[in-house]
XYZ file of C-alpha atoms in Angstrom:
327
model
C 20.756 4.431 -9.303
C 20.767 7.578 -11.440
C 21.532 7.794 -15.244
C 21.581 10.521 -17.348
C 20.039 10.992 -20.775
C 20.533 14.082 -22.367
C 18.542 16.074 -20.697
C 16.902 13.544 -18.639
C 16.963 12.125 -15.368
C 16.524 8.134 -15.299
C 15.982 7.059 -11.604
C 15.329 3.767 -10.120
C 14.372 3.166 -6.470
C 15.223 -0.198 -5.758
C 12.160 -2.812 -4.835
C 10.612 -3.880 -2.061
C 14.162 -5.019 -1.295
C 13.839 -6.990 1.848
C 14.318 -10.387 3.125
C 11.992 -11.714 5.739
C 12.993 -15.079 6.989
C 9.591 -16.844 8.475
C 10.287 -20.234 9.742
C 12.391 -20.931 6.470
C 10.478 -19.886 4.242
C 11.850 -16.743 2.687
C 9.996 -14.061 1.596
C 11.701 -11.571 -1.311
C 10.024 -7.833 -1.787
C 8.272 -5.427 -2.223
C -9.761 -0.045 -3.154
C -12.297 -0.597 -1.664
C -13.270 2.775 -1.385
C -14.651 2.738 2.406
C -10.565 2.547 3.065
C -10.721 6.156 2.080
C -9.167 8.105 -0.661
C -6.553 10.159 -1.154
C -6.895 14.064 -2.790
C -4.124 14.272 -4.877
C -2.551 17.882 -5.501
C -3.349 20.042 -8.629
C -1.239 20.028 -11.537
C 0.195 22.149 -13.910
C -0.282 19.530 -16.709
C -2.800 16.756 -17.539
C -1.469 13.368 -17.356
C -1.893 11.803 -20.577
C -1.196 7.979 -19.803
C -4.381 7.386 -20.769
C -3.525 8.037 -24.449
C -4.175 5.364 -27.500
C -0.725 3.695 -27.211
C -0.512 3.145 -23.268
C -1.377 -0.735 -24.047
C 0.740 -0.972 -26.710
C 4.279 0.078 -24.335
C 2.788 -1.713 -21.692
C 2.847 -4.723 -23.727
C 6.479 -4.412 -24.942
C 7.745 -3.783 -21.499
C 6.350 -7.139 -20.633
C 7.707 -8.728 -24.018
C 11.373 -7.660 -23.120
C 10.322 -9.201 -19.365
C 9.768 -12.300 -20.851
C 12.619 -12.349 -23.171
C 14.875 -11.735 -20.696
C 13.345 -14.529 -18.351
C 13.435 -17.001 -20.910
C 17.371 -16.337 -21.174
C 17.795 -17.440 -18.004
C 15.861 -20.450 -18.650
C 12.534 -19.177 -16.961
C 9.130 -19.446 -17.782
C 6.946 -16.576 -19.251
C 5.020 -14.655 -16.855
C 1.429 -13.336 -18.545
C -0.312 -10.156 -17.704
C -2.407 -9.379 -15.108
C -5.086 -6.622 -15.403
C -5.659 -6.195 -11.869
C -2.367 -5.708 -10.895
C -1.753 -3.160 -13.611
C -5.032 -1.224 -12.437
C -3.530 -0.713 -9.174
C 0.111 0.066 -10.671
C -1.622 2.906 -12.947
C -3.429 4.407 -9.650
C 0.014 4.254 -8.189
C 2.203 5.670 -10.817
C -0.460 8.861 -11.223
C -0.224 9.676 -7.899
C 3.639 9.911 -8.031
C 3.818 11.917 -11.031
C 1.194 13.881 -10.404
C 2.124 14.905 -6.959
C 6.521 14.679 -7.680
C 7.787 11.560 -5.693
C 8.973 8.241 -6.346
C 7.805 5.135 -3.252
C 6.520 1.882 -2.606
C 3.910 3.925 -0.247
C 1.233 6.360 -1.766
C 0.176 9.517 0.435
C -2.215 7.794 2.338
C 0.349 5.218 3.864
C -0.443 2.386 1.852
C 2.037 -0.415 0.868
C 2.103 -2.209 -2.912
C 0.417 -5.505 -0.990
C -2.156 -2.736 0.920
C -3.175 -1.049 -2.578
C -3.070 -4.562 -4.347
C -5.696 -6.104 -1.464
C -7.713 -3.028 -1.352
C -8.941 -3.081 -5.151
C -9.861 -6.842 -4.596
C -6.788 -8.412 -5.453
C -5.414 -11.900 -3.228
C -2.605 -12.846 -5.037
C 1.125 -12.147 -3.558
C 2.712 -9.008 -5.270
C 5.949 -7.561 -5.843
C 6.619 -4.130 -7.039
C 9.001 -2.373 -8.749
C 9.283 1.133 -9.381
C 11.126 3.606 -11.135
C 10.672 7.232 -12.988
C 11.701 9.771 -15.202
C 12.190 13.033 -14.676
C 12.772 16.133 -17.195
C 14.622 19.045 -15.967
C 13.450 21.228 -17.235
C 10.191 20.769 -17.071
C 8.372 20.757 -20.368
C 10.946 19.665 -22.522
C 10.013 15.849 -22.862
C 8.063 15.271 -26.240
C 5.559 12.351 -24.399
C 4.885 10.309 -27.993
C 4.785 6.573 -28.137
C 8.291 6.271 -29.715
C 9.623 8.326 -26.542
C 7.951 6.888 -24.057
C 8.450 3.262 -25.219
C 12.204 4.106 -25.136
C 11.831 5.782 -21.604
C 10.054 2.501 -20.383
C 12.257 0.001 -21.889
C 15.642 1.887 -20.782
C 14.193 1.491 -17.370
C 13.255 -1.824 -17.753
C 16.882 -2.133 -18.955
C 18.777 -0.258 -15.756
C 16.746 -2.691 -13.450
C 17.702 -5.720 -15.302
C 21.846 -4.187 -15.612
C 21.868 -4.351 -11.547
C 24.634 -5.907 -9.899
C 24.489 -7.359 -6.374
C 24.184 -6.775 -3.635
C 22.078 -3.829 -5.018
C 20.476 -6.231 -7.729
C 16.709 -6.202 -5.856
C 14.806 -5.323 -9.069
C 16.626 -8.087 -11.496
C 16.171 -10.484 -8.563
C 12.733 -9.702 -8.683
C 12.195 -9.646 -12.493
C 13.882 -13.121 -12.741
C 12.242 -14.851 -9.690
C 11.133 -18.033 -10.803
C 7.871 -18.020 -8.531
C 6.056 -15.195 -10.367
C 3.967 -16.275 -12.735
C 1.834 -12.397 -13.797
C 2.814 -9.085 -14.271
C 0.627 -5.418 -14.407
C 2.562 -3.000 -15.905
C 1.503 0.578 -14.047
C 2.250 3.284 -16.433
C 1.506 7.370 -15.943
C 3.380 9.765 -18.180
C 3.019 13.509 -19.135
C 5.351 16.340 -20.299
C 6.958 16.547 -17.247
C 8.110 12.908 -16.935
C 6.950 9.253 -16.614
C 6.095 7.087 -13.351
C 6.066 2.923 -14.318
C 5.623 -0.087 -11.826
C 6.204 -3.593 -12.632
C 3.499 -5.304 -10.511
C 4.667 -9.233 -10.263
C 2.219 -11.680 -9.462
C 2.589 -15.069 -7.613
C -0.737 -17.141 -8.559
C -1.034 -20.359 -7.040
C -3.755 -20.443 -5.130
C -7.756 -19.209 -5.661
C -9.784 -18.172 -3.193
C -12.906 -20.039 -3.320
C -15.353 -17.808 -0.996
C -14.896 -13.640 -0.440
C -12.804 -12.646 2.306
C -14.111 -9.623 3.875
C -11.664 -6.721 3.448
C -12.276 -5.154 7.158
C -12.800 -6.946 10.334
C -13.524 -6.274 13.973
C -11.147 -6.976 16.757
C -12.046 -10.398 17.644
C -14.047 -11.125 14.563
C -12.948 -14.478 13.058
C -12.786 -14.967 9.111
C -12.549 -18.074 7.399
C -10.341 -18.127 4.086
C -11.111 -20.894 1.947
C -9.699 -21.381 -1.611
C -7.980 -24.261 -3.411
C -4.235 -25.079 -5.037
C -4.317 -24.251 -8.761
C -1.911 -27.212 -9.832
C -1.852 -30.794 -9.053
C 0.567 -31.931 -6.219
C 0.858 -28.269 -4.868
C -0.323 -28.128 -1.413
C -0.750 -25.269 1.602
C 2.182 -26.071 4.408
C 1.534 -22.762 6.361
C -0.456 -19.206 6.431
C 1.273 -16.688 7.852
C -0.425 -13.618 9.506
C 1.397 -10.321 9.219
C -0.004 -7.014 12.154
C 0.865 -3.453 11.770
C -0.612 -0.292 12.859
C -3.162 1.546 10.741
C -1.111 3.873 8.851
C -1.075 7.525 8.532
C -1.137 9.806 5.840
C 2.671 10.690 4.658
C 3.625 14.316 2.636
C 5.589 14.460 0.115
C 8.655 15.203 1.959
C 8.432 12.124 4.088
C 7.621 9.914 0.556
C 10.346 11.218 -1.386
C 13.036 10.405 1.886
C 11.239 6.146 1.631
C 13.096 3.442 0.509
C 12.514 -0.242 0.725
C 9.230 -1.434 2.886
C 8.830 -4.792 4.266
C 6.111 -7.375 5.878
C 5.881 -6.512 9.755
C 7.983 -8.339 11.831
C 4.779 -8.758 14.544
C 3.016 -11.995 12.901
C 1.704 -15.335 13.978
C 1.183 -18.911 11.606
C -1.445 -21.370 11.015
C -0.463 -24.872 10.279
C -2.379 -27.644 8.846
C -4.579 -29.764 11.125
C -2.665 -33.214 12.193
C -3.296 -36.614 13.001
C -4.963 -37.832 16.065
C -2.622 -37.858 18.651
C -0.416 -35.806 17.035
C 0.720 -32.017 18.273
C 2.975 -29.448 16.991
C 5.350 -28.603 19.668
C 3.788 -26.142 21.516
C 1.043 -28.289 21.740
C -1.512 -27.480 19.144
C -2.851 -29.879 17.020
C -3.269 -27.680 13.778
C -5.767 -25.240 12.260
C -5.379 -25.903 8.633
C -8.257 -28.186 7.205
C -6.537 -29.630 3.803
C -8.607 -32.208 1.292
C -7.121 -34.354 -0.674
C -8.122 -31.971 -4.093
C -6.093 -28.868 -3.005
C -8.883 -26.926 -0.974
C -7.741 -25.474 2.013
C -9.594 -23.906 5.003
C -8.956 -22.057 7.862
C -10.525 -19.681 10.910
C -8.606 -16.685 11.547
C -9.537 -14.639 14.536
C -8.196 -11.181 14.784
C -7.734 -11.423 18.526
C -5.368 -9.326 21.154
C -8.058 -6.590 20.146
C -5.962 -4.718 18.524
C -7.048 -2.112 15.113
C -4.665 -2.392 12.295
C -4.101 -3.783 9.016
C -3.486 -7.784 9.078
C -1.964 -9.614 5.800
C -2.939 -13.138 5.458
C 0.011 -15.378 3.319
C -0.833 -18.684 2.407
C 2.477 -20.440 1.424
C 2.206 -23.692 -0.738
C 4.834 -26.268 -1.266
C 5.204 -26.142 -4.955
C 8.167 -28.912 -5.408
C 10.555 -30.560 -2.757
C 11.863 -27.382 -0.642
C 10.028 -24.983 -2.456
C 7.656 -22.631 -0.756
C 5.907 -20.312 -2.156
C 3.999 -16.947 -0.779
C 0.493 -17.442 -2.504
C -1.335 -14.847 -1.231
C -0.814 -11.260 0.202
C -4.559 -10.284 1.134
C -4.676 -7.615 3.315
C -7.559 -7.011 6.354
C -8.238 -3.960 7.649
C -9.485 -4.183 11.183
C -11.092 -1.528 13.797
């Protein structure tokens, strides 16, 4: 989607806009520094999202999120410093480097940036940007950036389907957190609307990188009462390589891997799943949760762990979207 204003350019690249059916449950999309880091390209001007008022738009972005949830009936979602950390890396990198993508120049997916700067929760992302053509002629105060933030917030939330990912994402009832990334300069603006789902806490560290074959417990606990874990899913891809520009600007929606495998909750004795395991899932009656995960096959890449929890007859929920890097 592309509207112009004035002499402005108001993109939007639609969401993580995919739909990955896992054994019905549907999922709708989208650091540590020994992953590496990425040198970003010199610029001609200093980004100046760090200036006195960057909390103050971030906050009405999420105030016009929340009014628009509540008229459609939905609760508030609250913010999420974490998740805006990781937007704000995100957003400087596109603006200061010219692109627009769910992927960052080193490869890295919203869930794969989220994990990396210790966060567990399952995120969403949208993104979107401004452009000014030419170059220069933007005046980046709080009263025009604001506007520029909110107009985007606006376009996202005027979709119509099928092309609708970002309002379907802004108004899912699941999330209950938001980060607002936010870079901005005379040259444009870069924002990211980082939704969390938080239902679940992890209650020991999960080491972010692994060996082939290594096993990992993940342990937490269900945040509300009568919420339980029915499944973790285990998403494998390939490490990934470092895109250019070229390649970033030409992205569009990214997905979970198709290549994954489930955990399900330990049963009864004499009970078996039906291809004959009994369950790996060790569930107390409190909400805690536990279970091994070997990283086996031997194979280096990046594995996402999803813990979904029944929140409500027929209602699962993705929980978690903590990402493993192992080699």
């Amino acid at each position: 989607m592309i509207k112009r204003i004035d002499n402005l350019i108001l993109a939007s690249a639609v969401l993580l806009a995919l739909a990955v059916i896992l054994d019905g449950n549907r999922i709708v999309w989208s650091q540590t520094a020994s992953w590496g880091r990425v040198k970003q390209a010199a610029t001609t001007s200093a980004t100046t999202d760090t200036a006195s008022f960057t909390g103050a738009v971030k906050l009405k972005v999420i105030q016009q999120i929340n009014a628009d949830r509540a008229a459609h009936g939905l609760k508030p979602v609250e913010p999420h410093p974490l998740a805006a950390r990781a937007g704000d890396a995100h957003c400087r990198e596109m603006l200061d480097n010219g692109y627009l993508s769910h992927w960052n120049l080193a490869g890295f997916k919203p869930y794969h940036r989220f994990s990396m700067i210790g966060g567990a929760d399952y995120v969403s992302e949208n993104a979107c940007m401004l452009d000014c053509h030419p170059a220069g002629m933007w005046n980046a105060d709080e009263k025009t950036v604001t506007e520029a933030a909110l107009n985007a917030h606006a376009n996202m939330m005027a979709e119509k389907p099928p092309m609708d990912g970002h309002r379907k994402c802004i108004l899912d009832p699941a999330h209950t957190h938001v980060g607002i990334g936010l870079a901005f300069n005379g040259r444009g603006l870069r924002m990211t609307q980082e939704f969390i789902n938080q239902y679940v806490e992890l209650t020991a560290p999960v080491a972010r990188s692994a060996k082939p074959g290594d096993t990992l417990a993940v342990r937490g606990k269900t945040l509300a009462p009568g919420n339980k874990v029915s499944s973790i899913s285990v998403f494998y891809e390939p490490l990934p390589k470092p895109m250019s520009v070229a390649e970033l600007r030409k992205t569009y929606s990214c997905s979970l891997p198709d290549d994954r495998w489930q955990e399900f909750p330990v049963l009864k004795e004499g009970w078996h799943y039906s291809d004959g395991s009994t369950g790996t899932i060790v569930l107390a009656p409190n909400g805690s949760f536990e279970c091994p995960l070997r990283f086996k096959g031997g194979r280096p890449g990046l594995y996402t762990v999803c813990v979904w929890v029944e929140a409500g007859k027929d209602n699962s929920i993705p929980a978690t979207s903590l990402t493993i890097r192992v080699e």
